[in-house]
Coordinates of C-alpha atoms in Angstrom, one line a residue:
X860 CA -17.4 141.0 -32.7
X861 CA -19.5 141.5 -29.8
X862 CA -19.1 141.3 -26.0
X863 CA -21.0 137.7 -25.9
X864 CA -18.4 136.1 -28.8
X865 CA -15.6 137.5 -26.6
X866 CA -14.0 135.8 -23.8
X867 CA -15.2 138.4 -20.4
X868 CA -11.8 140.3 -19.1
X869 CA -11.1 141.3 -15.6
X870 CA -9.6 144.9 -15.6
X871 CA -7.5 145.2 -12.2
X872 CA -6.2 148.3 -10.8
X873 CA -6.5 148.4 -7.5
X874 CA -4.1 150.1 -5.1
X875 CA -2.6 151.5 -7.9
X876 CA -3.4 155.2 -6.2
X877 CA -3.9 156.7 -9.9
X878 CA -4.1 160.6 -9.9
X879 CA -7.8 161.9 -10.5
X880 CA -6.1 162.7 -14.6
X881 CA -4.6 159.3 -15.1
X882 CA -8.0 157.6 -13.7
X883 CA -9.5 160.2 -16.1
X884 CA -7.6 158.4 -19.5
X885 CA -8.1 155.6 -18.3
X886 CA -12.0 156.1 -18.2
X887 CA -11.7 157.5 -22.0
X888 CA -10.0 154.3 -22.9
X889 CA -12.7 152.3 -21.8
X890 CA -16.0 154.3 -23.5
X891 CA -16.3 151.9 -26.6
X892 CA -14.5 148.7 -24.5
X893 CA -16.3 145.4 -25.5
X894 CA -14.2 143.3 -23.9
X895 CA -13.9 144.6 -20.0
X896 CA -17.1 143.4 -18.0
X897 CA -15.2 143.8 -14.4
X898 CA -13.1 146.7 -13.1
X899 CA -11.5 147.0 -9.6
X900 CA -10.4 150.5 -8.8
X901 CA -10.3 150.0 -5.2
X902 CA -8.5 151.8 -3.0
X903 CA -7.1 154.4 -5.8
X904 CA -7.6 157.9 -4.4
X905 CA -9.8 158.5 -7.4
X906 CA -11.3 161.4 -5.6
X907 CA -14.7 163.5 -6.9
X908 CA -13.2 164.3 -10.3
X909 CA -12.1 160.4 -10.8
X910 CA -15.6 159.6 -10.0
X911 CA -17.2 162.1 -12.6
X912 CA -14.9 160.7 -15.6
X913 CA -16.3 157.0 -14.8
X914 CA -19.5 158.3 -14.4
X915 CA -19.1 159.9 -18.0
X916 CA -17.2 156.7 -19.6
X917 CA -20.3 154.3 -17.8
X918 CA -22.9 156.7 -19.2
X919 CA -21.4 155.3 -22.6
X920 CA -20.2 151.7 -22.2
X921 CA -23.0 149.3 -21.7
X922 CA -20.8 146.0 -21.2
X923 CA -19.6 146.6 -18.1
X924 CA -21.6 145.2 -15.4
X925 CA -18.7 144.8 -12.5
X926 CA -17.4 148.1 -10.8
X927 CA -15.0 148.2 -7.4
X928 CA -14.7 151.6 -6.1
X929 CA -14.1 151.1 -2.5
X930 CA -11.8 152.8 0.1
X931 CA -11.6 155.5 -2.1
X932 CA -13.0 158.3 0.6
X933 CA -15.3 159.6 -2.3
X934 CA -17.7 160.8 0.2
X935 CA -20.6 163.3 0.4
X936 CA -19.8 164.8 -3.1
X937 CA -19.0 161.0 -4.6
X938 CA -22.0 159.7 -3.1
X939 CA -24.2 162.7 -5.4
X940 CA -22.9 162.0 -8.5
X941 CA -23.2 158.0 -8.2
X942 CA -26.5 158.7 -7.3
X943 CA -27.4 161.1 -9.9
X944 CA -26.3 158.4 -12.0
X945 CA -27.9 155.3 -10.6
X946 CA -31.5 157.1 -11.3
X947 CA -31.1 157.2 -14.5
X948 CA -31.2 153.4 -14.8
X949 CA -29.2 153.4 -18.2
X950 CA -25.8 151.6 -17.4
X951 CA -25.4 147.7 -17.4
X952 CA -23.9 147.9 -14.0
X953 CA -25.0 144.5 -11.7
X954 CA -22.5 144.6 -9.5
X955 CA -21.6 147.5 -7.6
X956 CA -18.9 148.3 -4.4
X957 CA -18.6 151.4 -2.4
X958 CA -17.4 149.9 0.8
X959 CA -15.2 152.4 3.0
X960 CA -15.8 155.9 1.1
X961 CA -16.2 157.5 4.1
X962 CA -20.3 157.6 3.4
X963 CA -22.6 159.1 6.7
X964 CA -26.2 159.8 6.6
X965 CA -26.2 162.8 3.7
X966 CA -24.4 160.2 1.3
X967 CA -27.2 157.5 2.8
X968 CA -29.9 159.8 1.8
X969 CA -28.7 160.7 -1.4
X970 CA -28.1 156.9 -2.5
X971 CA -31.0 155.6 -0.8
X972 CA -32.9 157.9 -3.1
X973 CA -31.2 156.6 -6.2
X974 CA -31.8 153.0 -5.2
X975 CA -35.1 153.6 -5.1
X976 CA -36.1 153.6 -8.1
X977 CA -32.9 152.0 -9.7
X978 CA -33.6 148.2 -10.8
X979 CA -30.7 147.3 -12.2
X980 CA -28.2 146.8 -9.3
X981 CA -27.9 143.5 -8.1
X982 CA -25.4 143.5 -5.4
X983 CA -24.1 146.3 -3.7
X984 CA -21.7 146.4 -1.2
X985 CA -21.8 149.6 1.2
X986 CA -20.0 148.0 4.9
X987 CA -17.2 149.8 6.3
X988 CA -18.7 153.1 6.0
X989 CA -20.3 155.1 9.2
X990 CA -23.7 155.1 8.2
X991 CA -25.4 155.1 11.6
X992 CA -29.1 154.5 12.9
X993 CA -30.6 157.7 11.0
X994 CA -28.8 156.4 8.1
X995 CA -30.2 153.1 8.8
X996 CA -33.7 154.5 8.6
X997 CA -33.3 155.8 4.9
X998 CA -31.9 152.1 3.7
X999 CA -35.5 151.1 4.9
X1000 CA -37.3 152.8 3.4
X1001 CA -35.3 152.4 0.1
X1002 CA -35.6 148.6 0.8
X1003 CA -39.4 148.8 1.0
X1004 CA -39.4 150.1 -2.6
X1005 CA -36.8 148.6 -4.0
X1006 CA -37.2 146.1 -6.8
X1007 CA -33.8 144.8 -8.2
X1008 CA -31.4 144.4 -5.1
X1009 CA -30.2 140.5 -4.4
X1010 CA -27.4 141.0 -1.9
X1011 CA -26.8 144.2 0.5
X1012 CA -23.4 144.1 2.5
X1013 CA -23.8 146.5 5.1
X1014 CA -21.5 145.1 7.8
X1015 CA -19.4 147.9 9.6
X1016 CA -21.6 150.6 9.9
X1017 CA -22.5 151.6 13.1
X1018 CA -26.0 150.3 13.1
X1019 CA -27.8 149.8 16.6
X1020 CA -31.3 148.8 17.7
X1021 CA -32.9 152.0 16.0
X1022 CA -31.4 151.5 12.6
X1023 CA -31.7 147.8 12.6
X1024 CA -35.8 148.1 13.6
X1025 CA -35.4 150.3 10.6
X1026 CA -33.8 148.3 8.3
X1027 CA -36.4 145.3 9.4
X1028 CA -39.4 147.5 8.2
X1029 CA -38.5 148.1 4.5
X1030 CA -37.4 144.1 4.7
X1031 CA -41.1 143.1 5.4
X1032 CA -42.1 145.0 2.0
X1033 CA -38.9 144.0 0.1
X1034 CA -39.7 141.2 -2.5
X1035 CA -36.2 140.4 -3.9
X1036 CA -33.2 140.9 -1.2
X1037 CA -31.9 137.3 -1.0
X1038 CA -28.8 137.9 0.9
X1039 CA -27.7 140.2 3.8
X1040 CA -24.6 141.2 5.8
X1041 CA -25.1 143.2 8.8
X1042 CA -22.2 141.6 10.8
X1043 CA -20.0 144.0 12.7
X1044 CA -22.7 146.1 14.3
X1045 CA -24.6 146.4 17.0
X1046 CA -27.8 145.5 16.7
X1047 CA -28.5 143.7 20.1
X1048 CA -31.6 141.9 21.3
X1049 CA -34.1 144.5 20.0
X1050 CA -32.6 144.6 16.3
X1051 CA -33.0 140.4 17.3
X1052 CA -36.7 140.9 17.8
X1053 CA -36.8 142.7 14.8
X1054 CA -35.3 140.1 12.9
X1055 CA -37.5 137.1 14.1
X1056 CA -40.4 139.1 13.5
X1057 CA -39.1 139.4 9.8
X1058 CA -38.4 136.0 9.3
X1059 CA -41.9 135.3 10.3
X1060 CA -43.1 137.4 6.6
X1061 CA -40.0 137.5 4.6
X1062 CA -40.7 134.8 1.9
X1063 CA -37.6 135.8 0.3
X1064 CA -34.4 136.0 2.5
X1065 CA -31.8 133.1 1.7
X1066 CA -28.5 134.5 3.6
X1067 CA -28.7 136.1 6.9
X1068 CA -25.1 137.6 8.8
X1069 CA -25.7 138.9 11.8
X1070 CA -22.2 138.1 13.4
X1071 CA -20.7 140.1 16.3
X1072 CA -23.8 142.2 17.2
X1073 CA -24.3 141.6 20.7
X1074 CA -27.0 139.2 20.8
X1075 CA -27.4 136.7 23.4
X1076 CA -29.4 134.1 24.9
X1077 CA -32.5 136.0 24.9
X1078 CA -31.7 138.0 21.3
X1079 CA -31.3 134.0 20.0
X1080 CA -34.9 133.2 21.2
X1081 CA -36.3 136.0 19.5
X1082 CA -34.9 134.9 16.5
X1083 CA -35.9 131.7 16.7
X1084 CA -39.3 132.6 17.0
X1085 CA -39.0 133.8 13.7
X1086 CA -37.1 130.3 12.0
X1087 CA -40.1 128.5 13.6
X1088 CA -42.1 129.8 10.4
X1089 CA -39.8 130.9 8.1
X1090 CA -39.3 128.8 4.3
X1091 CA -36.5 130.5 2.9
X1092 CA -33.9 131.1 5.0
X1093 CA -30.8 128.6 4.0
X1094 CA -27.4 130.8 5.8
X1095 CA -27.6 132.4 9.2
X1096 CA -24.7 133.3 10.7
X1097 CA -24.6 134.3 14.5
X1098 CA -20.6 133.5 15.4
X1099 CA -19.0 136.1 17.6
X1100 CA -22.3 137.1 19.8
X1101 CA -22.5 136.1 23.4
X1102 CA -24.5 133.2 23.4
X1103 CA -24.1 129.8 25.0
X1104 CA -25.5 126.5 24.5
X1105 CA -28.6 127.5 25.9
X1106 CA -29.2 129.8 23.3
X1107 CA -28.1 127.2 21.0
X1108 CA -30.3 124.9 21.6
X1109 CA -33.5 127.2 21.5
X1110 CA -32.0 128.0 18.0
X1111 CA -32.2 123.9 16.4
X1112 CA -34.9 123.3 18.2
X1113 CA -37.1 126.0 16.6
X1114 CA -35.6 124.7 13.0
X1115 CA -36.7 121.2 14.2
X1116 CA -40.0 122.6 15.3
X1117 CA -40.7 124.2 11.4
X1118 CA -41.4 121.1 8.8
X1119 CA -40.7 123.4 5.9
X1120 CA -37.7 125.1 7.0
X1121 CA -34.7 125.4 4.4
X1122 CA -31.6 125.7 6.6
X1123 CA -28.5 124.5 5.6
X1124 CA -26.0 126.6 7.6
X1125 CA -26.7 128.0 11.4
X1126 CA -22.8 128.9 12.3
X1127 CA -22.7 129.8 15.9
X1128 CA -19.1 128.7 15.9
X1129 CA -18.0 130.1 19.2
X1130 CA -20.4 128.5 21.2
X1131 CA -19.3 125.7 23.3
X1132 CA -21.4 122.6 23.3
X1133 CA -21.4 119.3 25.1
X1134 CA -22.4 115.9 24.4
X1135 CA -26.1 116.7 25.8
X1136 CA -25.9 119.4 22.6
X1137 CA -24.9 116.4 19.9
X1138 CA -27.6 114.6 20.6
X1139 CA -30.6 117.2 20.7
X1140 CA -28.7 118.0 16.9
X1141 CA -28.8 114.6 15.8
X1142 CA -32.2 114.5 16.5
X1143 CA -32.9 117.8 14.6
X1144 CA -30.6 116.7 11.3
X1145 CA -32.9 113.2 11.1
X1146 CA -35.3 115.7 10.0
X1147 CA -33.5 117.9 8.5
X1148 CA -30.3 116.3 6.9
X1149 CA -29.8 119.5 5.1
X1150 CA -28.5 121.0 8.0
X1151 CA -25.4 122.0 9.2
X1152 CA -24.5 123.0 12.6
X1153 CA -20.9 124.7 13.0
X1154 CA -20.1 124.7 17.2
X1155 CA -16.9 124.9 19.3
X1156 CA -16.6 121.5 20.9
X1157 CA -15.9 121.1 24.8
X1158 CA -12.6 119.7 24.5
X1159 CA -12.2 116.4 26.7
X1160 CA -16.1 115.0 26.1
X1161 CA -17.0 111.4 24.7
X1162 CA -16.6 111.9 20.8
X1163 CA -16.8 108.0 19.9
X1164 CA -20.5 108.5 18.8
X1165 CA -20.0 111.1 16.3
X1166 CA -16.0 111.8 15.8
X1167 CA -14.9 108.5 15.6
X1168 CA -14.9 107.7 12.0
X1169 CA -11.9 109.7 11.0
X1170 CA -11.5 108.0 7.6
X1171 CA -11.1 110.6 4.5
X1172 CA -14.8 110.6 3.0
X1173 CA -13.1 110.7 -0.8
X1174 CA -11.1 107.8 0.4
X1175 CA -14.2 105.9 1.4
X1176 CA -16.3 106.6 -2.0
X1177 CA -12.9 105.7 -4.0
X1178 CA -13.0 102.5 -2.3
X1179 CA -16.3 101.9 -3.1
X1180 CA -16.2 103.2 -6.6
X1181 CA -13.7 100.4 -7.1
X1182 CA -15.5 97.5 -5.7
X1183 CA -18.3 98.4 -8.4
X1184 CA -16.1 99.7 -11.1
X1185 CA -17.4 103.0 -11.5
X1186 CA -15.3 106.4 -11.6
X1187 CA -15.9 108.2 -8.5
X1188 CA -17.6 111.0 -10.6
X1189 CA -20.3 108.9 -11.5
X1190 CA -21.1 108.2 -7.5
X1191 CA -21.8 112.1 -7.3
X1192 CA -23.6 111.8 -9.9
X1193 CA -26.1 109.4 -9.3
X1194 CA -26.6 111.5 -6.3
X1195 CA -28.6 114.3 -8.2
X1196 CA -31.8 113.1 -10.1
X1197 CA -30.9 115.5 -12.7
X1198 CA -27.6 113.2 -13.5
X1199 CA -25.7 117.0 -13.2
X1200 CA -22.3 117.5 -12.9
X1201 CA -23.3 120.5 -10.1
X1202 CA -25.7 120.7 -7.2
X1203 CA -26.9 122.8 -4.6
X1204 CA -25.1 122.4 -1.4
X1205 CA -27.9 122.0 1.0
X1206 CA -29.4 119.0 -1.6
X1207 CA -25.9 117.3 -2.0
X1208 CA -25.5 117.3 2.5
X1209 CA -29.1 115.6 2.6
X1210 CA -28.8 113.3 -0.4
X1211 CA -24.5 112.2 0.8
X1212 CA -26.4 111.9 4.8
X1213 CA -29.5 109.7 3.3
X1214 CA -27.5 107.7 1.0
X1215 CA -26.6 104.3 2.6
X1216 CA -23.5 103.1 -0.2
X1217 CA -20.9 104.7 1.4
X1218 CA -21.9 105.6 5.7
X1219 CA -20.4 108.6 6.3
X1220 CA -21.3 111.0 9.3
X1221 CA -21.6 115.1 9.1
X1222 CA -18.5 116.2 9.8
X1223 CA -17.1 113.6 7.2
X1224 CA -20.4 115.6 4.7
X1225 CA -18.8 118.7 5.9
X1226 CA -15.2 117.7 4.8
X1227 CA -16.5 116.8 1.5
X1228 CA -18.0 119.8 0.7
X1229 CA -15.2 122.1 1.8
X1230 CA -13.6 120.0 -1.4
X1231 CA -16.1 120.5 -4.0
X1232 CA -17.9 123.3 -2.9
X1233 CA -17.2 126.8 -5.1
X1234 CA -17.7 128.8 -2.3
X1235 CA -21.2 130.1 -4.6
X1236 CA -23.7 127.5 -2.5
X1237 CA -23.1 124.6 -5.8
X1238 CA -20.9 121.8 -5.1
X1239 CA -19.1 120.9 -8.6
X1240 CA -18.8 117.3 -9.1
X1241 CA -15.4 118.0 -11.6
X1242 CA -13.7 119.0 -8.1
X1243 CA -13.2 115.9 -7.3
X1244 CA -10.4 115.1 -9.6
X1245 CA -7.2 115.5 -7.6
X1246 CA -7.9 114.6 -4.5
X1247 CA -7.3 111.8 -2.5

């Protein structure tokens, strides 16, 4: 029987804190394993010797393609034999995370190297480590010649202006890096500039988290400059930075200003806005109904325009399923042209705002899709069932 006639297994043993011998048998066990596609080892205490025997047993099985090794403080010496490994390019591994090892700039190096050349890794998670600006520098350059990375997480890492200004220059050459995290550092308004000016090029780019990296009003005009051109972009995530409404309204503006902008999420969810704020977005989401703006709201301001409609939205398409006897399944699905039974968030927000059967403002949209959304970007119209 082969892996694709057998049902994928999930292998769990994290926190188990296996000795580097018991991590060792277990390896052995899984050499000819058809069966185990995902394996979480995190925060085990595997230790150099642990990292060698899977190493050894990965060298061998070509089915697994998930593998969890973080907060395992592997280090320097765990970083060189995962990245002797990666350049050979001969494991099925996709998904890959090595989040809080304890990784500085010599482990940097040493995987940046690796990744490289290496095409098969499609995500890999690296935050929590201390990588710093220098290290910074070497992802840049490994990002400029990389050809097979979809999604970087490298939030936690000690990054500032220099090693975000680095990062920025291998992303104008990188062709496939669809999602980013570089939350939880410190990029500031330089790394900001850095970023617009990316946007400008990067055809690419889909997710974008640059939370809690002390950008303000004049770091959110710089990016803007950037969303004023950009097509790909759908996710950018700026909560936690010091900017106010101001700032805020530089940012929709320059998405209203771009015809062929793609943004479905800006979340600057700190940010207090006022009434003035509602209506400058309700201007920008007539043109883009695709968009989604999460704000704080001043408490105490006139809500009647926009928050008074409280009713449940799956309440109001029930109702309205009833009165023209169809299921409420087959509502959502008239919504897609494709008569699917999923659909791309941003596509499902425009079609549910432009549709005029069942009225229903954004923050009713937003409700809905907290429902059927799979957290993955694809809302699933079989969600549905259930609620009420």
């Amino acid at each position: 029987m082969t892996c694709s006639t057998v049902k994928p297994k999930h292998l769990p043993l994290s926190k188990k804190r296996r000795p580097p011998r018991r991590t060792q048998k277990q390896t052995w066990k899984l050499k000819s394993n058809t069966a185990i596609i995902k394996l979480e080892l995190e925060d085990n205490s595997i230790m150099e010797e642990g990292v060698l025997s899977l190493v050894e047993m990965l060298h061998e099985n070509y089915y697994l393609q998930e593998l969890n090794i973080s907060n395992n403080k592997i280090g320097l010496e765990g970083a060189r034999i995962i990245s002797d490994f990666l350049q050979g390019n001969t494991s099925s591994l996709l998904k890959l995370k090595l989040s809080g090892n304890n990784f500085k700039k010599d482990s940097a190096a040493l995987l940046c190297q690796a990744l490289s050349s290496n095409y098969r890794i499609r995500t890999l998670s690296l935050s929590h480590n201390e990588f710093s600006d220098t290290a910074g520098e070497y992802l840049g350059q490994m990002l400029g010649f990389n050809v097979g990375l979809q999604s970087l997480d490298l939030s936690w890492n000690h990054f500032h202006t220099q090693g975000a200004t680095a990062l920025c220059n291998g992303l104008r050459m990188n062709v496939t890096l669809k999602a980013l995290d570089l939350s939880m550092n410190g990029l500031g308004n330089e790394g900001a500039l850095a970023l617009g000016e990316v946007l400008k090029l990067n055809s690419c780019l889909c997710y974008l988290d640059v939370s809690s990296n002390n950008i303000n009003n004049e770091g959110a005009n710089r990016i803007s400059k950037g969303l004023e051109f950009n097509e790909t972009l759908q996710v950018l995530k700026l909560f936690l930075n010091p900017i106010n409404m101001e700032g805020a309204v530089v940012l929709i503006l320059s998405i209203k200003r771009n015809p062929k902008s793609k943004m479905e999420e800006l979340d600057i969810a700190n940010v207090l806005v006022t009434e003035q704020f509602i209506r400058v977005l309700d201007g920008v989401c007539a043109i883009h109904p695709q968009l989604d703006v999460i704000h704080k709201t001043v408490q105490g301001f006139s809500t009647r325009k926009t928050f008074l409609n409280n009713t449940n939205p799956m309440k109001m398409i029930q109702s309205y399923a009833e009165q023209q006897k169809i299921t409420v399944l087959e509502f959502f699905k008239r919504l897609n042209s494709t008569g699917s039974m999923t659909m791309p968030v941003g596509e499902f927000r425009k079609a549910l705002v432009q549709q005029n059967k069942v009225p229903m403002n954004r923050y009713q949209v937003r409700e809905l899709i907290k429902k059927l959304d799979e957290k993955k970007g694809i809302v699933d119209f079989r969600n549905c069932t259930g609620f009420t």
